[in-house]
Short mmCIF file of C-alpha atoms in Angstrom, two decimals:
data_model
loop_
_atom_site.label_atom_id
_atom_site.label_comp_id
_atom_site.label_asym_id
_atom_site.label_seq_id
_atom_site.Cartn_x
_atom_site.Cartn_y
_atom_site.Cartn_z
CA UNK A 1 0.00 0.01 0.00
CA UNK A 2 1.18 3.44 -1.01
CA UNK A 3 -0.13 6.97 -0.60
CA UNK A 4 -1.54 6.54 -4.06
CA UNK A 5 -5.25 7.62 -4.42
CA UNK A 6 -6.07 4.12 -5.66
CA UNK A 7 -4.59 2.51 -2.56
CA UNK A 8 -6.41 5.02 -0.32
CA UNK A 9 -9.68 4.17 -2.19
CA UNK A 10 -9.06 0.41 -1.94
CA UNK A 11 -8.34 0.40 1.90
CA UNK A 12 -10.40 -2.30 3.51
CA UNK A 13 -10.21 -2.80 7.41
CA UNK A 14 -11.01 -6.34 8.64
CA UNK A 15 -14.14 -6.37 10.89
CA UNK A 16 -13.43 -8.60 13.87
CA UNK A 17 -16.90 -9.97 14.11
CA UNK A 18 -17.08 -11.95 10.88
CA UNK A 19 -14.07 -13.42 9.07
CA UNK A 20 -13.65 -12.10 5.70
CA UNK A 21 -15.88 -9.00 6.46
CA UNK A 22 -14.21 -5.61 5.77
CA UNK A 23 -15.09 -2.07 6.25
CA UNK A 24 -14.34 0.41 3.34
CA UNK A 25 -15.60 3.73 2.19
CA UNK A 26 -16.61 5.04 -1.38
CA UNK A 27 -13.94 7.22 -2.77
CA UNK A 28 -14.60 10.76 -3.67
CA UNK A 29 -11.27 10.67 -5.58
CA UNK A 30 -13.00 8.02 -7.95
CA UNK A 31 -16.41 9.58 -8.04
CA UNK A 32 -18.40 9.34 -11.23
CA UNK A 33 -21.75 10.93 -11.80
CA UNK A 34 -24.03 9.61 -8.92
CA UNK A 35 -21.51 7.23 -7.09
CA UNK A 36 -18.03 5.93 -7.53
CA UNK A 37 -16.62 4.84 -10.85
CA UNK A 38 -17.74 1.24 -11.14
CA UNK A 39 -14.27 0.01 -11.88
CA UNK A 40 -13.32 1.19 -8.43
CA UNK A 41 -16.06 -1.01 -6.93
CA UNK A 42 -14.80 -3.92 -8.83
CA UNK A 43 -11.40 -3.26 -7.61
CA UNK A 44 -12.58 -3.25 -3.98
CA UNK A 45 -14.21 -6.67 -4.49
CA UNK A 46 -10.98 -7.94 -5.98
CA UNK A 47 -8.93 -6.33 -3.09
CA UNK A 48 -11.17 -8.10 -0.56
CA UNK A 49 -10.24 -11.44 -2.06
CA UNK A 50 -6.57 -10.56 -2.53
CA UNK A 51 -6.24 -9.64 1.10
CA UNK A 52 -8.28 -12.33 2.63
CA UNK A 53 -6.13 -14.58 4.82
CA UNK A 54 -7.51 -17.73 3.41
CA UNK A 55 -6.86 -17.00 -0.25
CA UNK A 56 -5.48 -19.84 -2.49
CA UNK A 57 -3.83 -18.85 -5.57
CA UNK A 58 -4.32 -15.80 -7.64
CA UNK A 59 -7.46 -14.25 -9.33
CA UNK A 60 -8.43 -15.94 -12.64
CA UNK A 61 -12.15 -14.66 -12.94
CA UNK A 62 -14.15 -11.77 -11.34
CA UNK A 63 -17.95 -11.14 -11.93
CA UNK A 64 -19.25 -7.97 -10.32
CA UNK A 65 -22.88 -7.08 -10.38
CA UNK A 66 -23.90 -3.47 -9.93
CA UNK A 67 -27.23 -3.52 -7.92
CA UNK A 68 -27.45 -0.03 -7.23
CA UNK A 69 -25.02 3.17 -7.00
CA UNK A 70 -23.02 3.28 -3.87
CA UNK A 71 -23.47 6.34 -1.76
CA UNK A 72 -20.69 8.54 -0.15
CA UNK A 73 -19.48 7.00 3.14
CA UNK A 74 -18.67 3.58 4.53
CA UNK A 75 -19.53 0.26 3.20
CA UNK A 76 -19.24 -3.30 4.35
CA UNK A 77 -17.73 -5.89 2.07
CA UNK A 78 -18.12 -9.55 2.77
CA UNK A 79 -15.67 -11.94 0.81
CA UNK A 80 -16.49 -15.70 1.46
CA UNK A 81 -14.41 -18.55 0.20
CA UNK A 82 -17.41 -21.09 -0.30
CA UNK A 83 -15.40 -23.81 -1.74
CA UNK A 84 -11.65 -24.48 -1.78
CA UNK A 85 -10.47 -27.23 -3.95
CA UNK A 86 -6.86 -28.58 -4.46
CA UNK A 87 -5.84 -25.70 -6.88
CA UNK A 88 -9.00 -23.53 -7.31
CA UNK A 89 -11.17 -21.47 -4.79
CA UNK A 90 -14.65 -20.22 -5.47
CA UNK A 91 -15.65 -16.61 -3.75
CA UNK A 92 -19.03 -14.98 -3.34
CA UNK A 93 -18.91 -11.28 -2.19
CA UNK A 94 -21.57 -8.89 -1.11
CA UNK A 95 -21.27 -5.07 -0.72
CA UNK A 96 -23.87 -3.39 1.67
CA UNK A 97 -24.45 0.24 2.87
CA UNK A 98 -27.06 1.35 5.34
CA UNK A 99 -30.16 2.68 3.54
CA UNK A 100 -32.07 5.76 4.79
CA UNK A 101 -33.78 3.54 7.53
CA UNK A 102 -30.41 2.24 8.71
CA UNK A 103 -31.06 -1.22 7.12
CA UNK A 104 -28.44 -3.00 5.15
CA UNK A 105 -28.92 -2.48 1.43
CA UNK A 106 -27.16 -4.69 -1.14
CA UNK A 107 -25.38 -2.58 -3.67
CA UNK A 108 -23.21 -5.17 -5.42
CA UNK A 109 -22.87 -8.75 -5.48
CA UNK A 110 -19.83 -10.68 -6.96
CA UNK A 111 -18.15 -13.98 -7.40
CA UNK A 112 -14.50 -14.65 -8.14
CA UNK A 113 -12.35 -17.65 -8.78
CA UNK A 114 -8.63 -17.83 -7.59
CA UNK A 115 -6.51 -20.70 -8.73
CA UNK A 116 -2.77 -21.91 -8.42
CA UNK A 117 -1.29 -21.57 -11.87
CA UNK A 118 1.17 -23.97 -13.20
CA UNK A 119 3.43 -23.35 -16.12
CA UNK A 120 1.77 -24.83 -19.44
CA UNK A 121 1.68 -24.29 -23.20
CA UNK A 122 0.25 -20.81 -23.62
CA UNK A 123 -0.76 -18.74 -26.48
CA UNK A 124 -2.38 -15.37 -27.27
CA UNK A 125 -4.89 -15.63 -30.05
CA UNK A 126 -6.22 -12.11 -29.50
CA UNK A 127 -3.00 -10.23 -30.61
CA UNK A 128 -2.76 -6.59 -29.78
CA UNK A 129 -3.75 -4.29 -32.71
CA UNK A 130 -1.10 -2.14 -34.30
CA UNK A 131 -1.19 1.27 -32.89
CA UNK A 132 1.14 4.24 -32.33
CA UNK A 133 3.34 4.07 -29.30
CA UNK A 134 1.80 5.92 -25.97
CA UNK A 135 4.47 8.68 -26.43
CA UNK A 136 2.97 9.38 -29.97
CA UNK A 137 -0.46 9.88 -28.69
CA UNK A 138 -1.55 12.90 -26.73
CA UNK A 139 -2.72 12.62 -23.27
CA UNK A 140 -6.62 13.45 -23.29
CA UNK A 141 -7.73 16.49 -21.26
CA UNK A 142 -11.34 15.55 -20.08
CA UNK A 143 -13.84 18.40 -19.41
CA UNK A 144 -14.10 18.97 -15.63
CA UNK A 145 -16.79 17.15 -13.63
CA UNK A 146 -16.20 13.40 -13.31
CA UNK A 147 -13.31 13.12 -10.80
CA UNK A 148 -12.46 9.55 -11.60
CA UNK A 149 -11.29 10.59 -15.06
CA UNK A 150 -8.47 12.69 -13.31
CA UNK A 151 -7.27 9.35 -11.88
CA UNK A 152 -6.35 7.97 -15.28
CA UNK A 153 -4.00 9.13 -17.84
CA UNK A 154 -5.78 8.11 -21.12
CA UNK A 155 -4.18 8.48 -24.58
CA UNK A 156 -7.11 8.19 -26.97
CA UNK A 157 -6.34 6.54 -30.38
CA UNK A 158 -9.77 6.13 -31.82
CA UNK A 159 -13.32 5.74 -31.03
CA UNK A 160 -13.51 8.94 -28.81
CA UNK A 161 -16.69 10.11 -27.20
CA UNK A 162 -18.45 11.91 -29.90
CA UNK A 163 -18.05 15.84 -30.08
CA UNK A 164 -21.26 16.34 -31.71
CA UNK A 165 -24.52 14.27 -30.63
CA UNK A 166 -26.03 14.30 -33.99
CA UNK A 167 -27.35 10.62 -33.95
CA UNK A 168 -24.92 9.54 -36.81
CA UNK A 169 -24.40 5.78 -36.57
CA UNK A 170 -20.85 4.22 -36.71
CA UNK A 171 -18.75 1.45 -35.42
CA UNK A 172 -18.28 0.86 -31.72
CA UNK A 173 -14.63 0.25 -31.36
CA UNK A 174 -12.34 2.44 -29.10
CA UNK A 175 -8.79 2.10 -28.45
CA UNK A 176 -6.59 3.99 -26.00
CA UNK A 177 -3.43 3.69 -23.92
CA UNK A 178 -4.29 3.89 -20.08
CA UNK A 179 -2.50 3.91 -16.90
CA UNK A 180 -2.99 5.12 -13.48
CA UNK A 181 -2.42 8.86 -12.77
CA UNK A 182 -0.02 9.18 -11.13
CA UNK A 183 1.57 5.78 -12.33
CA UNK A 184 1.31 2.85 -9.78
CA UNK A 185 2.51 -0.67 -9.97
CA UNK A 186 -0.02 -3.00 -11.70
CA UNK A 187 -1.95 -5.58 -9.81
CA UNK A 188 -5.25 -7.35 -9.84
CA UNK A 189 -7.43 -4.62 -8.35
CA UNK A 190 -5.98 -2.10 -10.77
CA UNK A 191 -6.58 -4.44 -13.71
CA UNK A 192 -10.12 -5.10 -12.65
CA UNK A 193 -10.68 -1.24 -12.38
CA UNK A 194 -9.06 -0.55 -15.77
CA UNK A 195 -11.38 -3.27 -17.41
CA UNK A 196 -14.09 -0.79 -16.83
CA UNK A 197 -12.62 2.58 -18.03
CA UNK A 198 -14.47 2.30 -21.51
CA UNK A 199 -17.44 4.72 -21.75
CA UNK A 200 -20.73 3.09 -22.80
CA UNK A 201 -20.52 1.71 -26.45
CA UNK A 202 -24.01 3.12 -27.27
CA UNK A 203 -22.75 6.81 -27.07
CA UNK A 204 -20.29 6.02 -29.76
CA UNK A 205 -22.37 3.66 -31.89
CA UNK A 206 -25.34 6.19 -32.13
CA UNK A 207 -23.64 9.50 -31.32
CA UNK A 208 -26.67 9.86 -28.86
CA UNK A 209 -25.99 10.67 -25.22
CA UNK A 210 -28.59 8.45 -23.40
CA UNK A 211 -28.37 7.48 -19.79
CA UNK A 212 -26.42 4.06 -19.58
CA UNK A 213 -24.67 2.20 -16.93
CA UNK A 214 -22.94 -1.27 -16.31
CA UNK A 215 -25.10 -3.83 -14.86
CA UNK A 216 -22.77 -6.76 -14.67
CA UNK A 217 -19.09 -7.19 -15.49
CA UNK A 218 -16.92 -10.17 -15.90
CA UNK A 219 -13.08 -10.14 -16.14
CA UNK A 220 -10.90 -13.00 -16.88
CA UNK A 221 -7.23 -12.56 -16.00
CA UNK A 222 -4.35 -14.14 -18.36
CA UNK A 223 -1.35 -13.29 -16.09
CA UNK A 224 -0.01 -13.82 -12.49
CA UNK A 225 0.92 -11.20 -10.09
CA UNK A 226 4.58 -11.44 -11.15
CA UNK A 227 3.68 -10.74 -14.85
CA UNK A 228 1.37 -7.90 -13.75
CA UNK A 229 4.32 -6.34 -11.71
CA UNK A 230 6.56 -6.49 -14.93
CA UNK A 231 3.45 -4.88 -16.94
CA UNK A 232 3.52 -1.52 -15.14
CA UNK A 233 3.15 1.21 -17.60
CA UNK A 234 0.53 1.80 -20.21
CA UNK A 235 -2.02 -0.80 -21.04
CA UNK A 236 -3.70 -0.78 -24.58
CA UNK A 237 -7.36 -1.05 -24.11
CA UNK A 238 -9.87 -1.78 -26.67
CA UNK A 239 -13.63 -2.07 -26.44
CA UNK A 240 -16.35 -3.00 -28.79
CA UNK A 241 -20.23 -3.72 -28.53
CA UNK A 242 -21.87 -6.76 -29.81
CA UNK A 243 -25.68 -6.61 -29.54
CA UNK A 244 -28.06 -3.89 -28.51
CA UNK A 245 -31.46 -5.13 -27.71
CA UNK A 246 -34.40 -3.31 -25.87
CA UNK A 247 -32.59 -1.73 -23.19
CA UNK A 248 -29.39 -3.59 -22.77
CA UNK A 249 -26.32 -4.21 -24.77
CA UNK A 250 -23.13 -6.15 -24.24
CA UNK A 251 -19.49 -4.94 -24.88
CA UNK A 252 -16.25 -6.72 -24.83
CA UNK A 253 -12.82 -5.27 -23.92
CA UNK A 254 -9.14 -6.28 -23.85
CA UNK A 255 -6.14 -5.10 -22.02
CA UNK A 256 -2.75 -5.62 -23.23
CA UNK A 257 0.71 -4.55 -21.84
CA UNK A 258 3.02 -2.73 -24.10
CA UNK A 259 4.82 -6.18 -24.87
CA UNK A 260 1.67 -7.32 -26.29
CA UNK A 261 0.53 -9.82 -23.59
CA UNK A 262 -3.10 -9.94 -23.29
CA UNK A 263 -3.42 -9.49 -19.30
CA UNK A 264 -7.25 -9.40 -19.13
CA UNK A 265 -10.36 -9.91 -21.45
CA UNK A 266 -13.57 -8.51 -19.94
CA UNK A 267 -17.24 -8.63 -20.98
CA UNK A 268 -20.12 -6.47 -19.60
CA UNK A 269 -23.88 -5.93 -20.01
CA UNK A 270 -24.95 -2.26 -20.00
CA UNK A 271 -28.45 -0.71 -19.33
CA UNK A 272 -29.19 2.10 -21.94
CA UNK A 273 -32.28 4.27 -22.44
CA UNK A 274 -33.23 4.97 -25.97
CA UNK B 1 -43.24 -28.40 -18.59
CA UNK B 2 -43.42 -31.51 -20.99
CA UNK B 3 -42.06 -34.98 -20.95
CA UNK B 4 -39.09 -33.86 -22.76
CA UNK B 5 -35.83 -35.04 -21.09
CA UNK B 6 -34.62 -31.61 -20.73
CA UNK B 7 -37.89 -30.50 -18.68
CA UNK B 8 -37.39 -33.59 -16.68
CA UNK B 9 -33.84 -32.66 -15.92
CA UNK B 10 -34.87 -29.20 -14.99
CA UNK B 11 -37.52 -30.19 -12.50
CA UNK B 12 -37.30 -28.31 -9.25
CA UNK B 13 -39.46 -28.72 -6.40
CA UNK B 14 -39.90 -25.75 -3.91
CA UNK B 15 -38.84 -26.69 -0.40
CA UNK B 16 -41.25 -25.36 2.07
CA UNK B 17 -38.69 -24.31 4.88
CA UNK B 18 -36.94 -21.54 2.82
CA UNK B 19 -38.34 -19.26 0.12
CA UNK B 20 -36.43 -19.73 -3.08
CA UNK B 21 -35.07 -23.12 -2.06
CA UNK B 22 -35.70 -25.98 -4.47
CA UNK B 23 -34.81 -29.54 -4.60
CA UNK B 24 -33.65 -31.02 -7.92
CA UNK B 25 -31.62 -34.05 -8.94
CA UNK B 26 -28.71 -34.49 -11.40
CA UNK B 27 -29.83 -35.84 -14.57
CA UNK B 28 -28.46 -39.07 -15.99
CA UNK B 29 -29.94 -38.14 -19.42
CA UNK B 30 -27.39 -35.25 -19.48
CA UNK B 31 -24.55 -37.12 -18.04
CA UNK B 32 -20.92 -36.10 -19.13
CA UNK B 33 -17.78 -37.70 -18.05
CA UNK B 34 -17.97 -37.37 -14.13
CA UNK B 35 -20.96 -35.28 -13.58
CA UNK B 36 -23.82 -33.67 -15.57
CA UNK B 37 -23.20 -31.68 -18.66
CA UNK B 38 -22.30 -28.12 -17.17
CA UNK B 39 -24.80 -26.54 -19.36
CA UNK B 40 -27.49 -28.48 -17.63
CA UNK B 41 -26.37 -27.08 -14.29
CA UNK B 42 -26.35 -23.56 -15.74
CA UNK B 43 -29.91 -24.40 -16.92
CA UNK B 44 -30.99 -25.39 -13.53
CA UNK B 45 -29.69 -22.13 -12.08
CA UNK B 46 -31.75 -20.32 -14.77
CA UNK B 47 -34.82 -22.22 -14.06
CA UNK B 48 -34.64 -21.51 -10.35
CA UNK B 49 -34.68 -17.91 -11.34
CA UNK B 50 -37.49 -18.19 -13.83
CA UNK B 51 -39.80 -20.23 -11.62
CA UNK B 52 -39.19 -18.08 -8.52
CA UNK B 53 -42.53 -16.46 -7.42
CA UNK B 54 -40.81 -13.14 -6.78
CA UNK B 55 -38.96 -12.78 -10.22
CA UNK B 56 -38.96 -9.37 -11.92
CA UNK B 57 -38.60 -9.49 -15.62
CA UNK B 58 -36.64 -11.69 -17.86
CA UNK B 59 -33.05 -12.93 -17.68
CA UNK B 60 -30.37 -10.71 -19.09
CA UNK B 61 -27.33 -12.08 -17.59
CA UNK B 62 -26.31 -15.27 -15.86
CA UNK B 63 -22.87 -16.24 -14.43
CA UNK B 64 -22.44 -19.78 -13.19
CA UNK B 65 -19.24 -20.78 -11.31
CA UNK B 66 -18.64 -24.64 -11.17
CA UNK B 67 -17.01 -25.25 -7.98
CA UNK B 68 -16.97 -29.18 -8.22
CA UNK B 69 -18.58 -31.80 -10.26
CA UNK B 70 -22.02 -32.72 -9.15
CA UNK B 71 -22.58 -36.27 -8.09
CA UNK B 72 -25.65 -38.38 -8.97
CA UNK B 73 -28.81 -37.81 -6.94
CA UNK B 74 -30.57 -34.95 -5.28
CA UNK B 75 -29.15 -31.44 -4.80
CA UNK B 76 -30.50 -28.18 -3.28
CA UNK B 77 -30.47 -25.07 -5.20
CA UNK B 78 -31.22 -21.86 -3.46
CA UNK B 79 -32.15 -18.71 -5.52
CA UNK B 80 -32.30 -15.38 -3.64
CA UNK B 81 -33.39 -12.04 -5.07
CA UNK B 82 -30.97 -9.88 -3.17
CA UNK B 83 -31.89 -6.55 -4.67
CA UNK B 84 -35.01 -5.52 -6.57
CA UNK B 85 -35.04 -2.23 -8.20
CA UNK B 86 -37.88 -0.56 -10.25
CA UNK B 87 -36.81 -2.54 -13.59
CA UNK B 88 -33.72 -4.80 -12.64
CA UNK B 89 -33.44 -7.50 -10.12
CA UNK B 90 -30.26 -9.10 -8.65
CA UNK B 91 -30.08 -12.81 -7.87
CA UNK B 92 -27.59 -14.98 -5.90
CA UNK B 93 -27.67 -18.76 -6.19
CA UNK B 94 -26.12 -21.63 -4.47
CA UNK B 95 -26.26 -25.23 -5.35
CA UNK B 96 -25.18 -27.81 -2.62
CA UNK B 97 -25.26 -31.62 -2.40
CA UNK B 98 -24.47 -33.77 0.81
CA UNK B 99 -20.76 -34.85 0.91
CA UNK B 100 -19.66 -38.20 2.03
CA UNK B 101 -20.05 -37.00 5.66
CA UNK B 102 -23.59 -35.67 4.99
CA UNK B 103 -22.62 -32.10 5.26
CA UNK B 104 -23.74 -29.52 2.49
CA UNK B 105 -21.16 -29.13 -0.09
CA UNK B 106 -21.05 -26.12 -2.36
CA UNK B 107 -20.81 -27.30 -5.89
CA UNK B 108 -21.91 -24.31 -7.88
CA UNK B 109 -22.44 -20.53 -7.19
CA UNK B 110 -24.14 -18.35 -9.46
CA UNK B 111 -25.54 -14.63 -10.02
CA UNK B 112 -28.14 -13.62 -12.38
CA UNK B 113 -29.90 -10.35 -13.30
CA UNK B 114 -33.33 -10.09 -14.63
CA UNK B 115 -34.95 -7.02 -15.86
CA UNK B 116 -37.93 -5.57 -17.48
CA UNK B 117 -37.16 -4.82 -21.18
CA UNK B 118 -38.72 -1.93 -23.05
CA UNK B 119 -38.53 -1.31 -26.82
CA UNK B 120 -35.68 0.76 -27.79
CA UNK B 121 -33.34 1.17 -30.79
CA UNK B 122 -31.64 -2.02 -31.28
CA UNK B 123 -28.81 -3.32 -33.37
CA UNK B 124 -26.80 -6.61 -33.92
CA UNK B 125 -23.21 -5.71 -34.46
CA UNK B 126 -22.15 -9.34 -34.60
CA UNK B 127 -23.92 -10.74 -37.72
CA UNK B 128 -24.37 -14.40 -38.23
CA UNK B 129 -21.54 -15.79 -40.47
CA UNK B 130 -22.53 -17.14 -43.76
CA UNK B 131 -22.91 -20.82 -43.43
CA UNK B 132 -24.90 -23.79 -45.15
CA UNK B 133 -28.44 -24.26 -44.06
CA UNK B 134 -29.12 -26.88 -41.32
CA UNK B 135 -30.62 -29.17 -43.95
CA UNK B 136 -27.41 -28.98 -45.91
CA UNK B 137 -25.19 -30.16 -43.06
CA UNK B 138 -25.35 -33.78 -41.68
CA UNK B 139 -26.21 -34.45 -38.14
CA UNK B 140 -23.25 -35.78 -36.49
CA UNK B 141 -23.13 -39.13 -35.11
CA UNK B 142 -21.03 -39.08 -31.83
CA UNK B 143 -19.20 -42.04 -30.47
CA UNK B 144 -21.11 -43.70 -27.60
CA UNK B 145 -20.13 -42.81 -24.14
CA UNK B 146 -21.26 -39.24 -23.33
CA UNK B 147 -24.93 -39.39 -22.70
CA UNK B 148 -25.58 -35.65 -22.92
CA UNK B 149 -24.31 -35.48 -26.48
CA UNK B 150 -27.53 -37.78 -27.40
CA UNK B 151 -29.73 -35.04 -26.10
CA UNK B 152 -28.65 -32.47 -28.86
CA UNK B 153 -28.74 -32.62 -32.53
CA UNK B 154 -25.54 -31.04 -33.69
CA UNK B 155 -24.72 -30.31 -37.38
CA UNK B 156 -21.15 -29.49 -37.41
CA UNK B 157 -19.87 -27.15 -39.99
CA UNK B 158 -16.30 -26.59 -39.13
CA UNK B 159 -13.93 -26.87 -36.15
CA UNK B 160 -14.82 -30.31 -35.42
CA UNK B 161 -12.98 -32.38 -32.47
CA UNK B 162 -9.82 -33.46 -34.16
CA UNK B 163 -9.82 -37.05 -35.40
CA UNK B 164 -6.23 -37.39 -34.72
CA UNK B 165 -4.35 -36.15 -31.60
CA UNK B 166 -1.23 -35.09 -33.38
CA UNK B 167 -0.39 -31.75 -31.69
CA UNK B 168 -0.83 -29.84 -34.83
CA UNK B 169 -1.64 -26.35 -33.92
CA UNK B 170 -4.53 -24.42 -35.77
CA UNK B 171 -7.35 -22.00 -35.13
CA UNK B 172 -9.79 -22.31 -32.52
CA UNK B 173 -13.22 -21.46 -34.33
CA UNK B 174 -16.16 -23.93 -34.14
CA UNK B 175 -19.46 -23.50 -35.94
CA UNK B 176 -22.40 -25.74 -35.67
CA UNK B 177 -26.25 -25.95 -36.00
CA UNK B 178 -27.78 -27.14 -32.61
CA UNK B 179 -31.15 -27.89 -31.31
CA UNK B 180 -32.58 -30.19 -28.67
CA UNK B 181 -33.20 -33.80 -29.51
CA UNK B 182 -35.89 -34.14 -29.93
CA UNK B 183 -36.79 -30.58 -30.65
CA UNK B 184 -38.20 -28.48 -27.72
CA UNK B 185 -39.45 -24.85 -27.63
CA UNK B 186 -36.65 -22.50 -26.95
CA UNK B 187 -36.56 -20.78 -23.57
CA UNK B 188 -33.98 -19.07 -21.17
CA UNK B 189 -32.84 -22.42 -19.49
CA UNK B 190 -32.44 -24.20 -22.95
CA UNK B 191 -30.38 -21.09 -24.17
CA UNK B 192 -28.22 -21.13 -21.02
CA UNK B 193 -27.45 -24.92 -21.62
CA UNK B 194 -26.80 -24.48 -25.36
CA UNK B 195 -24.14 -21.65 -24.58
CA UNK B 196 -22.08 -24.45 -23.03
CA UNK B 197 -22.27 -27.08 -25.85
CA UNK B 198 -18.84 -26.23 -27.34
CA UNK B 199 -16.09 -28.65 -26.34
CA UNK B 200 -12.89 -27.13 -24.84
CA UNK B 201 -11.02 -24.92 -27.38
CA UNK B 202 -7.64 -26.26 -26.34
CA UNK B 203 -8.39 -29.62 -27.96
CA UNK B 204 -9.01 -28.06 -31.33
CA UNK B 205 -6.29 -25.39 -30.98
CA UNK B 206 -3.47 -28.19 -30.29
CA UNK B 207 -5.05 -31.26 -31.45
CA UNK B 208 -4.11 -32.56 -27.96
CA UNK B 209 -6.72 -34.38 -25.71
CA UNK B 210 -5.74 -32.83 -22.41
CA UNK B 211 -8.10 -32.75 -19.38
CA UNK B 212 -10.21 -29.40 -19.37
CA UNK B 213 -13.28 -28.04 -17.84
CA UNK B 214 -15.20 -24.87 -17.57
CA UNK B 215 -14.67 -23.01 -14.31
CA UNK B 216 -17.01 -20.06 -14.91
CA UNK B 217 -19.39 -19.08 -17.59
CA UNK B 218 -21.28 -15.84 -18.27
CA UNK B 219 -24.10 -15.54 -20.86
CA UNK B 220 -25.72 -12.42 -21.81
CA UNK B 221 -29.34 -12.66 -23.23
CA UNK B 222 -30.46 -10.34 -26.17
CA UNK B 223 -33.99 -11.52 -26.45
CA UNK B 224 -37.16 -11.89 -24.65
CA UNK B 225 -39.09 -15.00 -24.04
CA UNK B 226 -41.57 -14.13 -26.84
CA UNK B 227 -38.46 -13.85 -29.23
CA UNK B 228 -37.16 -17.12 -27.91
CA UNK B 229 -40.37 -18.92 -28.50
CA UNK B 230 -40.36 -17.55 -32.18
CA UNK B 231 -36.72 -18.89 -32.41
CA UNK B 232 -37.42 -22.47 -31.80
CA UNK B 233 -35.50 -24.58 -34.29
CA UNK B 234 -31.88 -24.57 -35.11
CA UNK B 235 -29.42 -22.21 -33.46
CA UNK B 236 -26.11 -21.21 -35.17
CA UNK B 237 -23.46 -21.58 -32.48
CA UNK B 238 -19.78 -20.20 -32.77
CA UNK B 239 -17.12 -20.47 -30.40
CA UNK B 240 -13.45 -19.20 -30.28
CA UNK B 241 -10.71 -18.95 -27.72
CA UNK B 242 -8.83 -15.81 -26.85
CA UNK B 243 -5.99 -16.55 -24.63
CA UNK B 244 -4.37 -19.55 -23.20
CA UNK B 245 -2.16 -18.90 -20.01
CA UNK B 246 -0.82 -21.27 -17.44
CA UNK B 247 -3.65 -23.54 -17.02
CA UNK B 248 -6.56 -21.42 -18.02
CA UNK B 249 -8.10 -19.99 -21.14
CA UNK B 250 -11.05 -18.18 -22.10
CA UNK B 251 -13.55 -18.79 -25.00
CA UNK B 252 -16.25 -16.69 -26.38
CA UNK B 253 -19.35 -17.95 -28.03
CA UNK B 254 -22.45 -16.73 -29.87
CA UNK B 255 -25.81 -18.26 -30.59
CA UNK B 256 -28.07 -16.98 -33.36
CA UNK B 257 -31.43 -18.12 -34.45
CA UNK B 258 -32.19 -19.00 -38.03
CA UNK B 259 -33.23 -15.61 -38.88
CA UNK B 260 -29.86 -14.03 -37.83
CA UNK B 261 -30.91 -12.65 -34.44
CA UNK B 262 -28.05 -12.92 -31.90
CA UNK B 263 -30.03 -14.48 -29.02
CA UNK B 264 -26.98 -14.93 -26.59
CA UNK B 265 -23.26 -14.05 -26.17
CA UNK B 266 -21.51 -16.18 -23.80
CA UNK B 267 -17.92 -16.25 -22.31
CA UNK B 268 -16.23 -18.82 -20.20
CA UNK B 269 -12.94 -19.56 -18.47
CA UNK B 270 -11.54 -23.08 -18.74
CA UNK B 271 -8.99 -25.05 -16.79
CA UNK B 272 -6.68 -27.12 -18.98
CA UNK B 273 -3.75 -29.52 -18.30
CA UNK B 274 -0.85 -29.37 -20.64
#
């Protein structure tokens, strides 16, 4: 842990009364429109698994379901290893905050799988697309307003948020270089967060600024923590939609390190109004 | 419900003591190597949500984590709507069976999201690939041994299981027409099952018959139940791997109806030995 805002936002204090129960707080440093950036919530779930004393192995899968926007202030995060096998471990997670009446309200559910990896034949069948190097792409200056955008350095290659909302249909692919601002060593919580930095594809696809929000995101990890630490620096992120149908669409994303190793593939289903 | 073997396998009896708690049984009709076909287990999870009296809307996302192989005999499936919003509802699910000592062992965890859909602008950005019509592709005769394969009619277009395990590397794409055998009206449990009919991509990619098994699968639904009922018949399924890394790889799949509507997109992470 460092003084980096991401580490401050990730901080979870074990609660004595229940094993795997942690107290955290919504981070204003990562505030989005009506709650913290969803990637930060996914990162908190990942962190609860990573710092759990009974953890076996390293993360290979994380699914986070956003049940409602977190409010400011403290939350409770419960991480439970419900099944531990010889080399894999299955986790369920629940994030709650007191509602207006003081009752615990469920704001997030999640599942995770950790596993002991062993060296095997490996291959990357989704090679990194050819793009300019990070130094050759300008760091984007976002309009003020969404605090979490200040926590990332994003160098947008293509598929930017439309400058004009003219309803013109186009493809939904975005590519960008991304890293924490200021830089920070890469780990699983950071990767879980970066898998969700892509704005809703429907904005790009239709050039229409409709309300939209992630409902559920699943991220698969294709590296161990040593490989992540070696991958600190920029990640190339790519996102693309697949199907839009009556209020929900799915988008898939990939994150490669600069050497072209696919560190994570991620998929989400997103609510949209249209 | 009908006398179809899929409906028999899906049967869940509500347990009086706990709301959302159901009793089911592993289906020998859908038996795989050491337990039921994983798609059947996903279908059971979906069914528990679908038949829950408090369900709001229709499924849009399902994540199933396979913690261990189910044994023969009865199981208990608990489906809990942990958060109900105005138009979305979040579910957690747990499947248990008694272990050798009679204690409840967790064999599956799952989360699901159901939602009330409203008509919106919609688009399919993953069009169905051009393939021969079902009638122009022979129904595959599988070697005896895996009972669940007899419950599907599969017309394999390309990317068949290698006939020779010679270690020759190739691409990992498979395409096939699939429907229940005998035919059955399409619904969410059937679609959840069919999202998992694809054999492990590593077999195709390396022509090497290594142990492999799905650890976690996420399926997104892009249709409502009326659209599914209209889609009964063959579905075109396509699967492809993305990254293989030290014991785990991910594969993505799509299922289109004959009219080219993408009904479901699905992603899974798979254990492999190599």
